PDB file of C-alpha atoms and ligand atoms in Angstrom:
ATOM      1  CA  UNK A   1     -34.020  -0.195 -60.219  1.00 49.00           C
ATOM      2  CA  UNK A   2     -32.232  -2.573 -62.574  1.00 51.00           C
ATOM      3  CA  UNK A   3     -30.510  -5.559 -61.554  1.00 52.00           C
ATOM      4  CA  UNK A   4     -27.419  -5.280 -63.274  1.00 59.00           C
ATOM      5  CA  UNK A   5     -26.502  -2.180 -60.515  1.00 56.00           C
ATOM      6  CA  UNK A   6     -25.345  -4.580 -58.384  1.00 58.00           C
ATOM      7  CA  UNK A   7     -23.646  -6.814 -60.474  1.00 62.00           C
ATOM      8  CA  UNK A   8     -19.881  -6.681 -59.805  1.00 64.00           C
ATOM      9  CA  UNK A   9     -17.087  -9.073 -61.128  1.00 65.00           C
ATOM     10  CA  UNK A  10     -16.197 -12.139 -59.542  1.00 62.00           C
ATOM     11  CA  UNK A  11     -14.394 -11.669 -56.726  1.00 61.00           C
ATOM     12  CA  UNK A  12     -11.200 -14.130 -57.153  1.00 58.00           C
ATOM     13  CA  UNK A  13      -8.939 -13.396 -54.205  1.00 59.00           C
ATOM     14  CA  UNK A  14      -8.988 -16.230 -52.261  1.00 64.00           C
ATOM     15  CA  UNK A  15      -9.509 -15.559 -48.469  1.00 88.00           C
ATOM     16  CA  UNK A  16      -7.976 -16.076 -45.345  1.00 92.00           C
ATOM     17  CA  UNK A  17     -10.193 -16.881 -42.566  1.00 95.00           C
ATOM     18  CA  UNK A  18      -8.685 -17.712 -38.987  1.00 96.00           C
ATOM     19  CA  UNK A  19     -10.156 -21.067 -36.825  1.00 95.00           C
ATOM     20  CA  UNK A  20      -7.415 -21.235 -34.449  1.00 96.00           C
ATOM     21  CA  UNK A  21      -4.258 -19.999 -33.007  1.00 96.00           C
ATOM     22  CA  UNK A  22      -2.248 -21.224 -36.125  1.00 96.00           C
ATOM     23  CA  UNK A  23      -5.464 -22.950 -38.767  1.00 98.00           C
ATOM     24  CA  UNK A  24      -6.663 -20.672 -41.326  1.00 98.00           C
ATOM     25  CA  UNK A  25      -9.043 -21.574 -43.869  1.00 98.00           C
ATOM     26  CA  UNK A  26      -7.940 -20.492 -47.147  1.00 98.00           C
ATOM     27  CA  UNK A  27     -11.274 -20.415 -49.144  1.00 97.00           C
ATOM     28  CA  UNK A  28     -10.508 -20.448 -53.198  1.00 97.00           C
ATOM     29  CA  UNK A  29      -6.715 -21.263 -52.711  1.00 98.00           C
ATOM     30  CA  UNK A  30      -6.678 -24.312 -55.497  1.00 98.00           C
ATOM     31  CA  UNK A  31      -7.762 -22.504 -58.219  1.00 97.00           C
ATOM     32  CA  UNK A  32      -4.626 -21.585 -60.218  1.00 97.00           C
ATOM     33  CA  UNK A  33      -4.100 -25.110 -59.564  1.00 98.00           C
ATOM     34  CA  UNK A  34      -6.748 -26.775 -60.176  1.00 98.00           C
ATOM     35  CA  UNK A  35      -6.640 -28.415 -63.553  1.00 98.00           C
ATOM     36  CA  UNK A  36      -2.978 -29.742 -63.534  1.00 98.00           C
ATOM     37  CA  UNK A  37      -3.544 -30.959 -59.893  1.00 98.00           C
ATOM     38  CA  UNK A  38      -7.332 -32.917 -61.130  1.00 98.00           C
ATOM     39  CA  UNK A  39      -5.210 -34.585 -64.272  1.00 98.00           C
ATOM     40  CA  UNK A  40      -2.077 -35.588 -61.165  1.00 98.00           C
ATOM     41  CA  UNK A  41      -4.884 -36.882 -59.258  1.00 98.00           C
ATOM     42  CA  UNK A  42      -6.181 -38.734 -62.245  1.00 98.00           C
ATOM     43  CA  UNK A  43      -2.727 -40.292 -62.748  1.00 98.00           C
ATOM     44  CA  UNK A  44      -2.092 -41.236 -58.999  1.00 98.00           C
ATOM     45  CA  UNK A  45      -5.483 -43.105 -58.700  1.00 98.00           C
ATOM     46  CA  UNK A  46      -5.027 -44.481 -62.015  1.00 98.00           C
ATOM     47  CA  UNK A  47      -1.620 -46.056 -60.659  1.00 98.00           C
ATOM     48  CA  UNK A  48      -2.658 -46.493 -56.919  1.00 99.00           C
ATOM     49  CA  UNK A  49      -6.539 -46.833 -56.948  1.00 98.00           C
ATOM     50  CA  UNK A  50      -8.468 -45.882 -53.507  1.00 98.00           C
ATOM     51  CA  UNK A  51      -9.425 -48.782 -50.983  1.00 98.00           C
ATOM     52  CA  UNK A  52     -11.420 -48.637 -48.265  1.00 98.00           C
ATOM     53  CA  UNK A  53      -8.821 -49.954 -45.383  1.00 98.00           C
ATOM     54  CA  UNK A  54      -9.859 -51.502 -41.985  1.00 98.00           C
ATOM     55  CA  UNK A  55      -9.127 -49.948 -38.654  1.00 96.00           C
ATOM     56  CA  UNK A  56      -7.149 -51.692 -36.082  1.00 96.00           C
ATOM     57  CA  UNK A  57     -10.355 -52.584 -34.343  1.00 96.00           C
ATOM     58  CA  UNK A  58     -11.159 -54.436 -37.262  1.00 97.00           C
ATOM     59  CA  UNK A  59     -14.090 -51.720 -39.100  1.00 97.00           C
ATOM     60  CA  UNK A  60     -14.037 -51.041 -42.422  1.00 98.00           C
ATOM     61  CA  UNK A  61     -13.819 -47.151 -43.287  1.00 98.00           C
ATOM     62  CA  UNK A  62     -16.255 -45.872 -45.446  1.00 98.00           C
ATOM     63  CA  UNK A  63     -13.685 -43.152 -46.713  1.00 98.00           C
ATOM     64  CA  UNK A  64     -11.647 -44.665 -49.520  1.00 98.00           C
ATOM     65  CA  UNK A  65      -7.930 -43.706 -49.890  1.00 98.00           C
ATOM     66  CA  UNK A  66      -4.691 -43.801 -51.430  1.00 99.00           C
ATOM     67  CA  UNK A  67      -1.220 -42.161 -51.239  1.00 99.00           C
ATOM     68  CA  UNK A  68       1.300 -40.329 -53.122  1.00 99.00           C
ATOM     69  CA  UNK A  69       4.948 -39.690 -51.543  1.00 98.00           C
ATOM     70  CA  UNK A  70       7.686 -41.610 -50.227  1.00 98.00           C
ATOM     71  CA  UNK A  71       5.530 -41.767 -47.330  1.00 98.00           C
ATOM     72  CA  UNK A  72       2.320 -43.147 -47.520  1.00 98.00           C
ATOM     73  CA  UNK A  73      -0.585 -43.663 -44.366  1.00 98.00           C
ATOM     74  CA  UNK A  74      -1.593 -46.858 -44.360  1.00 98.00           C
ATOM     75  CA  UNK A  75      -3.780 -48.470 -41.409  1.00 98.00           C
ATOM     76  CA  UNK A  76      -4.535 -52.300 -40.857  1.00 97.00           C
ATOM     77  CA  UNK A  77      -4.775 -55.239 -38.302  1.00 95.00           C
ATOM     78  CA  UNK A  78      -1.679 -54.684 -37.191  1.00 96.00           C
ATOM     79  CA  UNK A  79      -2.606 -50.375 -36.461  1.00 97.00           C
ATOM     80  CA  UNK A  80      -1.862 -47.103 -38.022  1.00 97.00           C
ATOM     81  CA  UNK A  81       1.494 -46.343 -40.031  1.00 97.00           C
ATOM     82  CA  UNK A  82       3.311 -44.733 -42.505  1.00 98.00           C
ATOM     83  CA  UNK A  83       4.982 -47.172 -45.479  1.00 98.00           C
ATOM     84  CA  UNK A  84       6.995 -46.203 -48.350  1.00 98.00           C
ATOM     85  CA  UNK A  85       5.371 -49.213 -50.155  1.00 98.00           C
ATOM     86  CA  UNK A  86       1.395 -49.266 -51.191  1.00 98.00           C
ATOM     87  CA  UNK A  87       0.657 -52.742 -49.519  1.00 98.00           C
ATOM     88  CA  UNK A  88      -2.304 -53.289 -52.673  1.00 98.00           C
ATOM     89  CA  UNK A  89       0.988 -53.647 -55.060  1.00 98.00           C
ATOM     90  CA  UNK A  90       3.759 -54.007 -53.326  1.00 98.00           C
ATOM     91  CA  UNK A  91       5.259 -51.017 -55.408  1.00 98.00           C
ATOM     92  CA  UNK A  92       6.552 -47.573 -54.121  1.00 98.00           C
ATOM     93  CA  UNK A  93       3.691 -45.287 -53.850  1.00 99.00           C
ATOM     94  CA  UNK A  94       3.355 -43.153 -56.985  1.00 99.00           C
ATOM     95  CA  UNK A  95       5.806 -40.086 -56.398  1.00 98.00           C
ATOM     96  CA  UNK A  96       4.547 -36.590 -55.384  1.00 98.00           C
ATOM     97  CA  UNK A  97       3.489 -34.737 -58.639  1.00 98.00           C
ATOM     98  CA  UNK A  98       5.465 -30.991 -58.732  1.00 98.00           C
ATOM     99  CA  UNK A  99       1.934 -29.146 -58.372  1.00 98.00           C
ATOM    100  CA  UNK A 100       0.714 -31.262 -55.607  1.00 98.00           C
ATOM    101  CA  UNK A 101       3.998 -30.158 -53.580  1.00 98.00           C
ATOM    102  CA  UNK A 102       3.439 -26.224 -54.867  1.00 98.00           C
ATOM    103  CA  UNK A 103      -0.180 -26.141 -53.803  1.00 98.00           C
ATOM    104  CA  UNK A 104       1.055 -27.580 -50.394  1.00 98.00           C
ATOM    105  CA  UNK A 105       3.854 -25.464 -49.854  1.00 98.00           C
ATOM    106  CA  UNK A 106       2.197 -21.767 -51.092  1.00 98.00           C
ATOM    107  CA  UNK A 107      -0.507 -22.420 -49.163  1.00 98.00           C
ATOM    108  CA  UNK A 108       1.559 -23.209 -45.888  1.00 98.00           C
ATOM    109  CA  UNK A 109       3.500 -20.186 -46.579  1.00 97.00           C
ATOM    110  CA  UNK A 110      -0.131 -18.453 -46.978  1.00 97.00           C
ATOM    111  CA  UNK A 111      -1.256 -19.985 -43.438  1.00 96.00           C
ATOM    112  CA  UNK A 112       1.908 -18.509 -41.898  1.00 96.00           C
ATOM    113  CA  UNK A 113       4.080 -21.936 -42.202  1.00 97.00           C
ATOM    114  CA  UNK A 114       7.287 -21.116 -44.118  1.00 97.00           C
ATOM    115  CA  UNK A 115       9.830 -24.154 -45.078  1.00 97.00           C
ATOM    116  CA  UNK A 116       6.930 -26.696 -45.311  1.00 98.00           C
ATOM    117  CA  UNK A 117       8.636 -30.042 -47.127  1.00 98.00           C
ATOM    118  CA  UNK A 118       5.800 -32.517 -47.465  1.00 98.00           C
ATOM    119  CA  UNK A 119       7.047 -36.074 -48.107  1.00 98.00           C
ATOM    120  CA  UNK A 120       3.225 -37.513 -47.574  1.00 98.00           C
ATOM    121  CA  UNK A 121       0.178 -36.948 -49.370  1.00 99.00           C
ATOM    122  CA  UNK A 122      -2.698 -38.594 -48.245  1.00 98.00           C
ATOM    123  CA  UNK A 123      -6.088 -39.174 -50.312  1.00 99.00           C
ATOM    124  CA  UNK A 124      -9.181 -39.623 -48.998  1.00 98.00           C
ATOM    125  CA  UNK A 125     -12.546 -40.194 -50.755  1.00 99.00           C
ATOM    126  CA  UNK A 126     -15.514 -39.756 -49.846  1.00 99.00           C
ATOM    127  CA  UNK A 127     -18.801 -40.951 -51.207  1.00 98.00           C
ATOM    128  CA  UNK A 128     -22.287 -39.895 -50.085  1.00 98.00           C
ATOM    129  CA  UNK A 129     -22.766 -40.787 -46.582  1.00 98.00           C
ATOM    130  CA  UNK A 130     -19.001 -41.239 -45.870  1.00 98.00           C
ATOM    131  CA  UNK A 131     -17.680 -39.590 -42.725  1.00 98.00           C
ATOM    132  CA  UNK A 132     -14.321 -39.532 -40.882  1.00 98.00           C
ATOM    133  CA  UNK A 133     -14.844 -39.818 -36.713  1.00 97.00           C
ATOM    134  CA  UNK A 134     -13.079 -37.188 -34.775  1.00 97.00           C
ATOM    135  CA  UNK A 135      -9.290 -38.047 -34.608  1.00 97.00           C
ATOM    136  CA  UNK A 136      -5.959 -35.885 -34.315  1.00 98.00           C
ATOM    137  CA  UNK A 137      -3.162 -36.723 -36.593  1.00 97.00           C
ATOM    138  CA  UNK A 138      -0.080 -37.839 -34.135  1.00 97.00           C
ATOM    139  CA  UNK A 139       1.580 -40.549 -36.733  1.00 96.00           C
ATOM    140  CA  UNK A 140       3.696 -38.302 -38.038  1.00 97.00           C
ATOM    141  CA  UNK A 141       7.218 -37.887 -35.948  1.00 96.00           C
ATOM    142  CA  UNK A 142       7.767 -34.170 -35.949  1.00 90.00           C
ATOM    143  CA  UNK A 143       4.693 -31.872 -35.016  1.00 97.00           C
ATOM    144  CA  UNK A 144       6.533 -28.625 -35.715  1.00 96.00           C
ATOM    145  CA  UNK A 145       5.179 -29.040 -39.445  1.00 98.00           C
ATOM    146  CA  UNK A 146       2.154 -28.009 -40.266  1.00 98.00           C
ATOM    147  CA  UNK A 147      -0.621 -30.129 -42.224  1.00 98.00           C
ATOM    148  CA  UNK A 148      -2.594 -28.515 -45.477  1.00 98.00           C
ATOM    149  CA  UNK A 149      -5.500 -30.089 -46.258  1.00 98.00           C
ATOM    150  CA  UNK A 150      -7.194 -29.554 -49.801  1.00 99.00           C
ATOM    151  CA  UNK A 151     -10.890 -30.363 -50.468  1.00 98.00           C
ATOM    152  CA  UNK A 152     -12.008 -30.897 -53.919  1.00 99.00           C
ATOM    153  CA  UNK A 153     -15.803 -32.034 -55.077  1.00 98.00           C
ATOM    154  CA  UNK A 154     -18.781 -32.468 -53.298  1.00 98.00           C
ATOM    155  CA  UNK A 155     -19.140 -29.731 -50.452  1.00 98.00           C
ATOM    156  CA  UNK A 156     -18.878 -31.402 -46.569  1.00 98.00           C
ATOM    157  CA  UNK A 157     -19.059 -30.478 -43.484  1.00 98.00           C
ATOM    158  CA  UNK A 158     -15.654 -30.858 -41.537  1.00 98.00           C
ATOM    159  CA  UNK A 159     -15.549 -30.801 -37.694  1.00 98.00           C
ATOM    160  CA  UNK A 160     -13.005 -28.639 -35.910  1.00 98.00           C
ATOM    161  CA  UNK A 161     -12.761 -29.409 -32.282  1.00 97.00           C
ATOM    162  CA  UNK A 162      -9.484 -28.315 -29.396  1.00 97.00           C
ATOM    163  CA  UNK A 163      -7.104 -30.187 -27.397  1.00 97.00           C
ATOM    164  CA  UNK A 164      -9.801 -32.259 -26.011  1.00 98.00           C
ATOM    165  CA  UNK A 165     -11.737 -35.178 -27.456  1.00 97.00           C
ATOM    166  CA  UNK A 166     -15.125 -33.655 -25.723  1.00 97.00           C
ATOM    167  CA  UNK A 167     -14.299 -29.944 -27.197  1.00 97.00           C
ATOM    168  CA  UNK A 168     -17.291 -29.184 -29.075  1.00 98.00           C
ATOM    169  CA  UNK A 169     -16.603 -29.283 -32.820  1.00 98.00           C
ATOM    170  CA  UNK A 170     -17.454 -26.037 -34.318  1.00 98.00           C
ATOM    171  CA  UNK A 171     -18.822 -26.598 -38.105  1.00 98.00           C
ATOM    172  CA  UNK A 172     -17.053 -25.543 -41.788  1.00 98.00           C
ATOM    173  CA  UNK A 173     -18.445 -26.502 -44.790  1.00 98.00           C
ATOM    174  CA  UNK A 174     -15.701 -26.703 -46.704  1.00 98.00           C
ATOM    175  CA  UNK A 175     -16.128 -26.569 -50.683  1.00 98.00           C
ATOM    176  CA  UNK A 176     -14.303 -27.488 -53.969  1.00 98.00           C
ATOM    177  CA  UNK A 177     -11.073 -25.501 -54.171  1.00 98.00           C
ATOM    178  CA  UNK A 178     -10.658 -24.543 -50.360  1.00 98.00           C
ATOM    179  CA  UNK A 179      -7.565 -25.478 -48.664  1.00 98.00           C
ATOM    180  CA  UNK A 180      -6.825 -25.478 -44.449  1.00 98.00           C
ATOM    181  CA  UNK A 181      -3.985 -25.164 -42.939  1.00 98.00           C
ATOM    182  CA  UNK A 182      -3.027 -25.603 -39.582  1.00 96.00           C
ATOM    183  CA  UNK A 183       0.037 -26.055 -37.125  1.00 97.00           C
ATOM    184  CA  UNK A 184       1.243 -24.803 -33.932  1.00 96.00           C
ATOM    185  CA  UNK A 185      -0.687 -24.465 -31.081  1.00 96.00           C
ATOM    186  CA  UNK A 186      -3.691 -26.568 -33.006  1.00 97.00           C
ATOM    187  CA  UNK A 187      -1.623 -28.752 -34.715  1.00 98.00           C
ATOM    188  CA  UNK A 188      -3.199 -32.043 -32.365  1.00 98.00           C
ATOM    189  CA  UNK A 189      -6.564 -30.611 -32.290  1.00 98.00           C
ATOM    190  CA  UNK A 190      -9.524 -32.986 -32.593  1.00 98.00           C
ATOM    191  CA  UNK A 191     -11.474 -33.179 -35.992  1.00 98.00           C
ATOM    192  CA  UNK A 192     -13.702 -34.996 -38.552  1.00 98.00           C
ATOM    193  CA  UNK A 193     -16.357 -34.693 -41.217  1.00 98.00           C
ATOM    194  CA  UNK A 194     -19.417 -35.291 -40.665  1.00 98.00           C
ATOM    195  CA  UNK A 195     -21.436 -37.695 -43.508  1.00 98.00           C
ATOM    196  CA  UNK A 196     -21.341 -36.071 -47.057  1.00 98.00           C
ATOM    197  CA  UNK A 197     -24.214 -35.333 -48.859  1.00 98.00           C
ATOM    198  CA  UNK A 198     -25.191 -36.197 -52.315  1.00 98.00           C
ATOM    199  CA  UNK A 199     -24.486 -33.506 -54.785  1.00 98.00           C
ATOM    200  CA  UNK A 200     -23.284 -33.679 -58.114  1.00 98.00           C
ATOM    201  CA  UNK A 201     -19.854 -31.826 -58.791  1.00 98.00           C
ATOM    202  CA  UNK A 202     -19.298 -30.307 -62.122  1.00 98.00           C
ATOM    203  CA  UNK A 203     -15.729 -31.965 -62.317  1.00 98.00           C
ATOM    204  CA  UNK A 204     -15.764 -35.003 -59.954  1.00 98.00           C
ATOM    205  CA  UNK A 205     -19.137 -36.055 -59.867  1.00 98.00           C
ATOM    206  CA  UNK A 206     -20.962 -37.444 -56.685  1.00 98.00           C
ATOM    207  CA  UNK A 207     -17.827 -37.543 -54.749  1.00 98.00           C
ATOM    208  CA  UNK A 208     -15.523 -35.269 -52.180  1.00 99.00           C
ATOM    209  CA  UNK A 209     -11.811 -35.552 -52.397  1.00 98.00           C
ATOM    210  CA  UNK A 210      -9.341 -34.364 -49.645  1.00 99.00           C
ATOM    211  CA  UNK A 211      -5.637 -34.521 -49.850  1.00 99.00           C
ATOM    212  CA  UNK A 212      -3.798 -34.076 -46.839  1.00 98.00           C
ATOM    213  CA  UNK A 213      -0.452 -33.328 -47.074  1.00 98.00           C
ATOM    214  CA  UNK A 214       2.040 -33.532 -44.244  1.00 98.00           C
ATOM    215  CA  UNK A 215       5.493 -34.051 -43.060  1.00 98.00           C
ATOM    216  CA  UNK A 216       5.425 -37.396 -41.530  1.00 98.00           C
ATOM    217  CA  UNK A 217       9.437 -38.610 -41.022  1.00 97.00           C
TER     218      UNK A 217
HETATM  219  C1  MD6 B 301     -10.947 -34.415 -44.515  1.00 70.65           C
HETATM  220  N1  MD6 B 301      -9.157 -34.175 -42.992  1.00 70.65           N
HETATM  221  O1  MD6 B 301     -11.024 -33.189 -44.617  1.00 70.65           O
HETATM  222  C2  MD6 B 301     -10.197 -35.033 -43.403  1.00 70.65           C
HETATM  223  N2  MD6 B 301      -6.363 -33.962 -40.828  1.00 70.65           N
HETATM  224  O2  MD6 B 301     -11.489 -35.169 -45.295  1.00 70.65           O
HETATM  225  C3  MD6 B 301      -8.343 -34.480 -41.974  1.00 70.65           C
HETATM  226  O3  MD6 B 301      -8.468 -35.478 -41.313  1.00 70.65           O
HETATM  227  C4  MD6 B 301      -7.293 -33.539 -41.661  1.00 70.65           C
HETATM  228  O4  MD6 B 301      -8.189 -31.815 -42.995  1.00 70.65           O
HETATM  229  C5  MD6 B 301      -5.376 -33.143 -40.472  1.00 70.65           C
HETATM  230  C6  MD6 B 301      -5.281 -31.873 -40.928  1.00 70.65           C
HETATM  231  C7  MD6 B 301      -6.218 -31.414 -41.807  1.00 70.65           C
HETATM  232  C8  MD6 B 301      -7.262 -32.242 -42.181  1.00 70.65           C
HETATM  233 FE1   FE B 302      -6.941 -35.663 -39.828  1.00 70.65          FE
END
């Protein structure tokens, strides 16, 4: 029997795979997006380059990050905030490119979120062995929006946990070009990534990016 009997074309849909009451994982979303929103990430970075901030408690992160948006996630000494102004320059953070805000908004509508108006993007980086502890995201005023989070690179493994910092984390690897959305009922649900592994990525090299974008005033 030859081989080329069970070859079939590429399957491009992307899928829609349920973690929660209200997060989906939307596996493939980016990619009718995914050049023009790699050259806007070029141009944001160029402008605001990533920085490894330090935590109120004083520890440096090991992910690296920037912002786009009139709102922009900054954490320090003085604790966690959002600021119009990247402190690094002193200038506005560099505006929210048009396919940033598209990708954000289909895919909300995708994860069952209609109206989603991001005015945040935040940009994390992560190099091999970078990790983000478990956290929920509660800086932002309004929880009724939803948060879509893009992953682009290296492959990692992110942490999806419940209501509860002990909830046990159940495990996604989540690759280039997948997007997760969630809201609702898990909208303050603990998560994290665990360390990433060195890889090499055919379009960002040894590195994963993750843009998060929410609604944060
Ligand atoms: C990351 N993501 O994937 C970190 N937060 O690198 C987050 O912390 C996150 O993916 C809120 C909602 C979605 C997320
Ligand atoms: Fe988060």
């Amino acid at each position: 029997m030859t081989a080329d009997l069970f070859e079939t074309v590429p399957d491009v849909r992307p899928s829609r795979e349920a973690m929660a009451d209200g997060a989906v994982l939307l596996r493939g979303f980016v990619k009718p997006f995914e050049s023009d929103l790699i050259a806007a990430l070029r141009e944001i970075v160029a402008q605001a380059p990533f920085r490894r901030m330090f935590t109120p408690g004083g520890h440096q992160m090991s992910v690296a990050m920037t912002n786009c948006g009139s709102a922009g996630w900054v954490t320090d000494r003085s604790g966690y905030r959002y600021d119009g102004i990247d402190p690094n320059s002193g200038q506005p953070w560099p505006t929210m490119p048009t396919v940033f805000c598209q990708l954000a908004v289909q895919a909300a509508i995708a994860g069952g979120f209609d109206g989603f108006a991001p005015d945040a993007c935040l940009i994390n980086r992560y190099e091999p062995g970078a990790r983000m502890s478990l956290h929920q995201d509660k800086d932002e005023q309004d929880f009724a929006a939803p948060i879509a989070s893009v992953s682009l690179g290296l492959p990692a493994i992110f942490l999806f946990g419940g209501p509860k910092r002990a909830d046990k984390p159940r495990r996604y690897r989540l690759e280039h070009g997948d997007v997760v959305v969630w809201g609702g009922p898990s909208r303050l649900f603990f998560h994290g990534v665990a360390p990433l592994a060195d890889g090499e990525h055919a379009l960002l090299g040894h590195q994963r990016i993750n843009l998060t974008f929410r609604k944060a005033r």
